[in-house]
Tab-separated table of C-alpha atoms and ligand atoms in Angstrom:
chain	number	residue	atom	x	y	z
A	540	MET	CA	-9.538	13.407	-9.594
A	541	SER	CA	-8.778	12.142	-6.063
A	542	LEU	CA	-5.789	10.117	-5.355
A	543	GLU	CA	-4.709	8.116	-2.217
A	544	ILE	CA	-0.960	8.063	-1.755
A	545	LYS	CA	0.661	5.729	0.625
A	546	ILE	CA	4.289	6.035	1.763
A	547	CYS	CA	5.617	2.458	2.644
A	548	GLY	CA	8.325	1.365	4.882
A	549	LEU	CA	8.546	4.203	7.366
A	550	SER	CA	10.984	3.398	10.236
A	551	THR	CA	11.846	6.820	11.887
A	552	ALA	CA	10.021	9.668	13.408
A	553	GLU	CA	11.816	12.177	11.177
A	554	THR	CA	10.781	10.319	7.941
A	555	LEU	CA	7.212	9.599	9.244
A	556	GLU	CA	6.633	13.155	9.999
A	557	ALA	CA	7.813	14.305	6.519
A	558	ALA	CA	5.234	11.998	5.168
A	559	LEU	CA	2.525	13.111	7.512
A	560	GLY	CA	3.767	16.757	6.805
A	561	ALA	CA	3.498	16.350	3.270
A	562	GLY	CA	-0.055	14.999	3.248
A	563	ALA	CA	0.163	11.271	2.924
A	564	ASP	CA	-3.053	9.563	3.321
A	565	MET	CA	-1.456	6.313	4.251
A	566	VAL	CA	1.821	5.365	6.078
A	567	GLY	CA	3.117	1.743	6.055
A	568	MET	CA	5.150	-0.021	8.651
A	569	VAL	CA	6.944	-3.278	7.401
A	570	PHE	CA	6.920	-6.350	9.678
A	571	PHE	CA	9.043	-8.706	7.629
A	572	ALA	CA	12.468	-9.493	9.567
A	573	PRO	CA	14.705	-9.603	6.375
A	574	SER	CA	13.728	-6.283	5.143
A	575	PRO	CA	15.818	-3.133	6.023
A	576	ARG	CA	12.534	-1.411	6.684
A	577	HIS	CA	11.631	-3.802	9.283
A	578	VAL	CA	10.345	-2.446	12.551
A	579	ASP	CA	9.881	-4.000	15.916
A	580	LEU	CA	6.973	-3.825	18.177
A	581	ALA	CA	8.088	-0.960	20.361
A	582	VAL	CA	9.274	1.123	17.421
A	583	ALA	CA	6.028	0.337	15.736
A	584	ALA	CA	3.986	1.468	18.748
A	585	GLY	CA	5.933	4.876	19.057
A	586	LEU	CA	5.311	5.559	15.228
A	587	GLY	CA	1.648	4.624	15.355
A	588	ALA	CA	1.108	7.116	18.245
A	589	ARG	CA	2.587	9.656	16.457
A	590	ALA	CA	0.610	9.088	13.039
A	591	ARG	CA	-3.000	8.270	14.543
A	592	GLY	CA	-5.482	10.185	13.132
A	593	ARG	CA	-3.227	12.009	10.899
A	594	ALA	CA	-3.116	9.295	8.088
A	595	GLN	CA	-4.359	5.716	7.788
A	596	ILE	CA	-1.724	3.301	9.500
A	597	VAL	CA	-0.958	0.394	7.513
A	598	ALA	CA	0.694	-2.741	9.068
A	599	LEU	CA	2.445	-4.732	6.205
A	600	THR	CA	2.913	-8.415	6.892
A	601	VAL	CA	4.121	-11.374	4.813
A	602	ASP	CA	2.167	-14.815	5.312
A	603	ALA	CA	2.052	-14.014	9.147
A	604	ASP	CA	0.117	-16.214	11.393
A	605	ASP	CA	-2.632	-15.142	13.787
A	606	ALA	CA	-0.414	-14.828	16.677
A	607	THR	CA	2.052	-12.742	15.003
A	608	LEU	CA	-0.905	-10.467	13.495
A	609	ALA	CA	-2.311	-10.288	17.074
A	610	ALA	CA	0.859	-8.912	18.379
A	611	ILE	CA	1.236	-6.534	15.631
A	612	VAL	CA	-2.509	-5.199	15.962
A	613	ASP	CA	-1.986	-4.671	19.793
A	614	ALA	CA	1.219	-2.949	19.268
A	615	LEU	CA	0.438	-0.339	16.503
A	616	ARG	CA	-3.193	-0.504	16.405
A	617	PRO	CA	-3.233	-0.133	12.400
A	618	ASP	CA	-6.315	1.352	10.452
A	619	MET	CA	-5.389	-1.376	7.655
A	620	LEU	CA	-3.621	-4.637	7.357
A	621	GLN	CA	-1.375	-5.036	4.026
A	622	LEU	CA	-1.051	-8.808	2.990
A	623	HIS	CA	2.192	-8.892	1.041
A	624	GLY	CA	2.562	-12.663	0.951
A	625	ARG	CA	1.283	-15.697	-0.839
A	626	GLU	CA	-2.094	-15.325	1.130
A	627	ALA	CA	-4.972	-17.137	-0.587
A	628	PRO	CA	-8.364	-15.483	-0.879
A	629	ALA	CA	-9.875	-17.717	1.986
A	630	ARG	CA	-6.835	-16.416	4.429
A	631	VAL	CA	-7.526	-13.003	3.270
A	632	ALA	CA	-11.036	-13.417	4.224
A	633	ALA	CA	-10.131	-15.243	7.671
A	634	ILE	CA	-7.792	-12.400	8.407
A	635	ARG	CA	-10.365	-9.640	7.868
A	636	ALA	CA	-13.070	-11.416	10.056
A	637	ARG	CA	-10.731	-12.194	12.914
A	638	PHE	CA	-9.037	-8.991	13.305
A	639	GLY	CA	-12.137	-6.463	12.124
A	640	LEU	CA	-9.745	-4.357	9.994
A	641	PRO	CA	-9.944	-3.616	6.189
A	642	VAL	CA	-7.328	-5.656	4.409
A	643	MET	CA	-5.185	-4.323	1.467
A	644	LYS	CA	-3.890	-7.632	-0.678
A	645	ALA	CA	-0.969	-7.056	-2.671
A	646	LEU	CA	-0.696	-9.144	-5.857
A	647	GLY	CA	2.341	-9.199	-8.500
A	648	ILE	CA	1.543	-8.180	-11.874
A	649	ALA	CA	4.102	-8.926	-14.801
A	650	THR	CA	1.539	-10.036	-17.731
A	651	GLN	CA	-2.052	-9.608	-18.551
A	652	ASP	CA	-2.669	-13.426	-17.151
A	653	ASP	CA	-1.859	-12.004	-13.671
A	654	LEU	CA	-5.171	-10.102	-13.724
A	655	ALA	CA	-7.130	-13.357	-13.662
A	656	ALA	CA	-6.216	-13.518	-10.190
A	657	LEU	CA	-7.892	-10.117	-9.266
A	658	PRO	CA	-11.792	-11.245	-9.035
A	659	ALA	CA	-11.074	-13.757	-6.400
A	660	TYR	CA	-9.187	-11.205	-4.112
A	661	GLU	CA	-11.758	-8.283	-4.929
A	662	ALA	CA	-14.455	-10.521	-3.351
A	663	VAL	CA	-12.566	-10.544	-0.174
A	664	ALA	CA	-10.218	-7.606	0.253
A	665	ASP	CA	-11.286	-3.842	0.835
A	666	ARG	CA	-8.517	-2.890	-1.378
A	667	LEU	CA	-5.761	-4.409	-3.790
A	668	LEU	CA	-2.065	-2.996	-4.298
A	669	LEU	CA	-0.891	-3.991	-7.734
A	670	ASP	CA	2.602	-4.510	-7.529
A	671	ALA	CA	5.737	-5.923	-9.581
A	672	LYS	CA	6.646	-9.295	-9.110
A	673	PRO	CA	9.920	-9.632	-7.213
A	674	PRO	CA	13.075	-10.209	-9.344
A	675	ARG	CA	14.466	-13.709	-9.493
A	676	GLY	CA	16.480	-14.484	-6.308
A	677	ALA	CA	14.996	-11.281	-4.524
A	678	VAL	CA	14.746	-11.763	-0.614
A	679	LEU	CA	11.998	-9.459	-0.537
A	680	PRO	CA	8.491	-9.992	-1.957
A	681	GLY	CA	8.006	-6.195	-2.347
A	682	GLY	CA	9.919	-2.949	-1.796
A	683	ASN	CA	12.298	-4.021	-4.668
A	684	GLY	CA	12.070	-0.763	-6.727
A	685	VAL	CA	11.221	-2.448	-10.116
A	686	ALA	CA	8.019	-1.380	-12.253
A	687	PHE	CA	5.722	-3.593	-14.440
A	688	ASP	CA	4.131	-2.409	-17.636
A	689	TRP	CA	1.471	0.193	-16.242
A	690	ASN	CA	-0.357	-0.190	-19.504
A	691	LEU	CA	-1.718	-3.604	-18.461
A	692	LEU	CA	-3.866	-1.710	-15.924
A	693	ALA	CA	-5.401	0.827	-18.565
A	694	GLY	CA	-9.111	0.894	-18.339
A	695	LEU	CA	-9.075	-1.709	-15.420
A	696	ASP	CA	-12.735	-1.586	-13.909
A	697	LEU	CA	-12.389	-2.995	-10.329
A	698	ALA	CA	-15.071	-3.041	-7.783
A	699	ARG	CA	-12.447	-2.338	-5.270
A	700	PRO	CA	-10.048	0.696	-5.109
A	701	TYR	CA	-6.463	-0.377	-5.895
A	702	MET	CA	-2.963	1.289	-5.269
A	703	LEU	CA	-0.321	0.992	-8.248
A	704	SER	CA	2.916	0.101	-6.720
A	705	GLY	CA	6.466	-0.787	-7.787
A	706	GLY	CA	9.365	1.185	-9.058
A	707	LEU	CA	7.433	4.592	-8.592
A	708	ASP	CA	9.432	7.585	-7.340
A	709	PRO	CA	9.443	11.276	-7.688
A	710	GLU	CA	10.458	11.441	-11.103
A	711	ASN	CA	7.830	8.855	-12.862
A	712	VAL	CA	4.734	9.124	-10.482
A	713	ALA	CA	2.948	11.903	-12.515
A	714	GLY	CA	3.310	9.898	-15.724
A	715	ALA	CA	1.807	6.882	-14.310
A	716	VAL	CA	-1.022	8.996	-12.709
A	717	ARG	CA	-1.650	10.727	-16.107
A	718	LEU	CA	-1.313	7.319	-17.781
A	719	ILE	CA	-3.872	5.226	-16.018
A	720	HIS	CA	-5.437	7.326	-13.371
A	721	PRO	CA	-5.323	4.924	-10.482
A	722	PRO	CA	-7.426	5.473	-7.543
A	723	GLY	CA	-4.016	5.342	-5.523
A	724	VAL	CA	-0.399	5.246	-5.493
A	725	ASP	CA	2.330	3.600	-3.184
A	726	VAL	CA	6.030	4.014	-2.898
A	727	SER	CA	8.780	2.738	-0.812
A	728	SER	CA	12.339	2.386	-2.283
A	729	GLY	CA	11.656	5.389	-4.731
A	730	VAL	CA	11.730	7.812	-1.892
A	731	GLU	CA	15.164	6.311	-0.302
A	732	ARG	CA	18.583	7.363	-0.451
A	733	GLY	CA	19.864	3.835	0.315
A	734	PRO	CA	18.029	0.498	1.305
A	735	GLY	CA	15.620	1.250	4.013
A	736	ILE	CA	16.633	4.804	4.436
A	737	LYS	CA	13.830	7.182	3.566
A	738	ASP	CA	14.683	10.668	2.282
A	739	PRO	CA	12.491	13.504	3.631
A	740	PHE	CA	13.083	15.574	0.370
A	741	ARG	CA	11.964	12.627	-1.811
A	742	ILE	CA	8.921	11.718	0.114
A	743	GLU	CA	7.853	15.400	-0.337
A	744	ALA	CA	8.810	15.484	-4.022
A	745	PHE	CA	6.814	12.496	-4.393
A	746	LEU	CA	3.750	13.665	-2.894
A	747	ARG	CA	3.824	16.933	-4.694
A	748	ALA	CA	4.226	15.449	-7.990
A	749	ALA	CA	1.552	12.689	-7.574
A	750	ARG	CA	-0.866	15.324	-6.188
A	751	GLY	CA	-0.050	17.741	-8.799
A	752	ALA	CA	-0.570	15.046	-11.721
A	753	ALA	CA	-4.068	13.842	-9.994
A	754	LYS	CA	-4.944	17.567	-10.107
A	755	GLU	CA	-4.223	17.966	-13.777
A	756	ALA	CA	-6.094	14.899	-14.399
A	757	GLY	CA	-9.179	15.947	-12.382
A	758	ALA	CA	-9.271	19.006	-14.338
A	759	SER	CA	-9.240	17.209	-17.882
A	760	ARG	CA	-12.118	14.542	-16.513
A	761	PRO	CA	-15.541	15.433	-17.360
A	762	ASN	CA	-17.475	16.327	-14.319
A	763	GLY	CA	-18.414	13.369	-12.347
A	764	THR	CA	-16.577	10.510	-13.716
A	765	GLU	CA	-14.382	8.953	-11.496
A	766	PRO	CA	-11.412	6.385	-12.147
A	767	ALA	CA	-12.039	2.834	-11.780
A	768	GLY	CA	-12.024	1.292	-8.095
A	769	LYS	CA	-14.358	4.036	-6.436
A	770	THR	CA	-16.916	1.474	-5.334
A	771	PRO	CA	-17.477	2.129	-1.666
A	772	MET	CA	-15.951	-0.280	0.564
A	773	PRO	CA	-18.016	-2.926	2.396
A	774	PRO	CA	-17.952	-2.053	6.392
A	775	SER	CA	-15.164	-4.027	7.859
A	776	PRO	CA	-16.669	-7.020	9.956
A	777	ALA	CA	-16.623	-6.946	13.723
A	778	ARG	CA	-13.940	-9.053	15.029
A	779	GLU	CA	-15.067	-12.742	15.091
A	780	THR	CA	-13.108	-13.543	18.456
A	781	SER	CA	-10.741	-11.575	20.581
A	782	PRO	CA	-7.333	-12.377	19.050
A	783	SER	CA	-4.800	-13.474	21.447
B	691	LIG	O1	9.258	-2.600	1.382
B	691	LIG	C1	9.569	-3.862	2.002
B	691	LIG	O2	10.682	-3.996	2.820
B	691	LIG	C2	8.692	-5.103	1.735
B	691	LIG	C3	9.002	-6.360	2.400
B	691	LIG	C4	8.431	-7.355	2.381
B	691	LIG	C5	7.083	-7.193	1.672
B	691	LIG	C6	6.748	-6.035	1.177
B	691	LIG	C7	7.618	-4.938	1.318
B	691	LIG	N1	7.235	-3.824	0.410
B	691	LIG	C8	5.867	-3.538	-0.054
B	691	LIG	C9	5.385	-2.245	-0.334
B	691	LIG	O3	4.245	-1.987	-0.190
B	691	LIG	C10	6.218	-1.409	-1.284
B	691	LIG	O4	5.819	-0.292	-0.903
B	691	LIG	C11	5.967	-1.808	-2.725
B	691	LIG	O5	6.272	-3.078	-2.978
B	691	LIG	C12	6.649	-0.793	-3.623
B	691	LIG	O6	8.016	-0.992	-3.494
B	691	LIG	P1	8.654	0.005	-4.292
B	691	LIG	O7	9.139	-0.398	-5.626
B	691	LIG	O8	10.249	-0.189	-3.633
B	691	LIG	O9	8.487	1.262	-4.294
């Protein structure tokens, strides 16, 4: 089975190279000042130049306004925007149209009821990132290293690809891949040795474990069958206006 792997919250050249060298499909940079993973525009531009063409570059924002998004897009030139706040479906659609970039919407999952929000977001986002909800009182809406019950996603049939996220690490990712065959997995704190400090060895171990499990799952899957979420993505729209 094919599996897309995203390493999120990269903020140094060394750890970015570890992710790229170990074959990450997507590398994420966080633009959220309260986060220990936050990168400023100058750092982001340097990391983006290093990553371009080697993996998809994802800019993660939280309820950002258009001016903030425009500055990030100009500096980083991302391949995708990850919206990790409380953006409503209409706002997701507006951002996608305005910036002409694919959008991945993060949604917090704790119970079966949370899956009810998925159709409205599937209609406007290119991808979904299904993450744990932040613990009560958490400062960050994501990157908290907590997992949700993956069984909630078993048999999930979405029109868009999704990434499983929340509390994954090199030790548990293979189990998650074997259990629900997600189209993608995403990790941040599980490959760190301290808040915001990525560990190159854990990044490599995560990619190895995830790829190994995906290979095994592919071998046990009947020919021609694919996990949920493999419907081709719609083309990204051309920019509506030139963002300023
Ligand atoms: O990682 C952050 O600091 C962050 C800050 C604000 C919003 C979202 C954030 N991270 C989102 C991610 O995509 C994480 O990779 C995802 O939540 C999983 O995190 P973890 O449980 O630490 O692997």
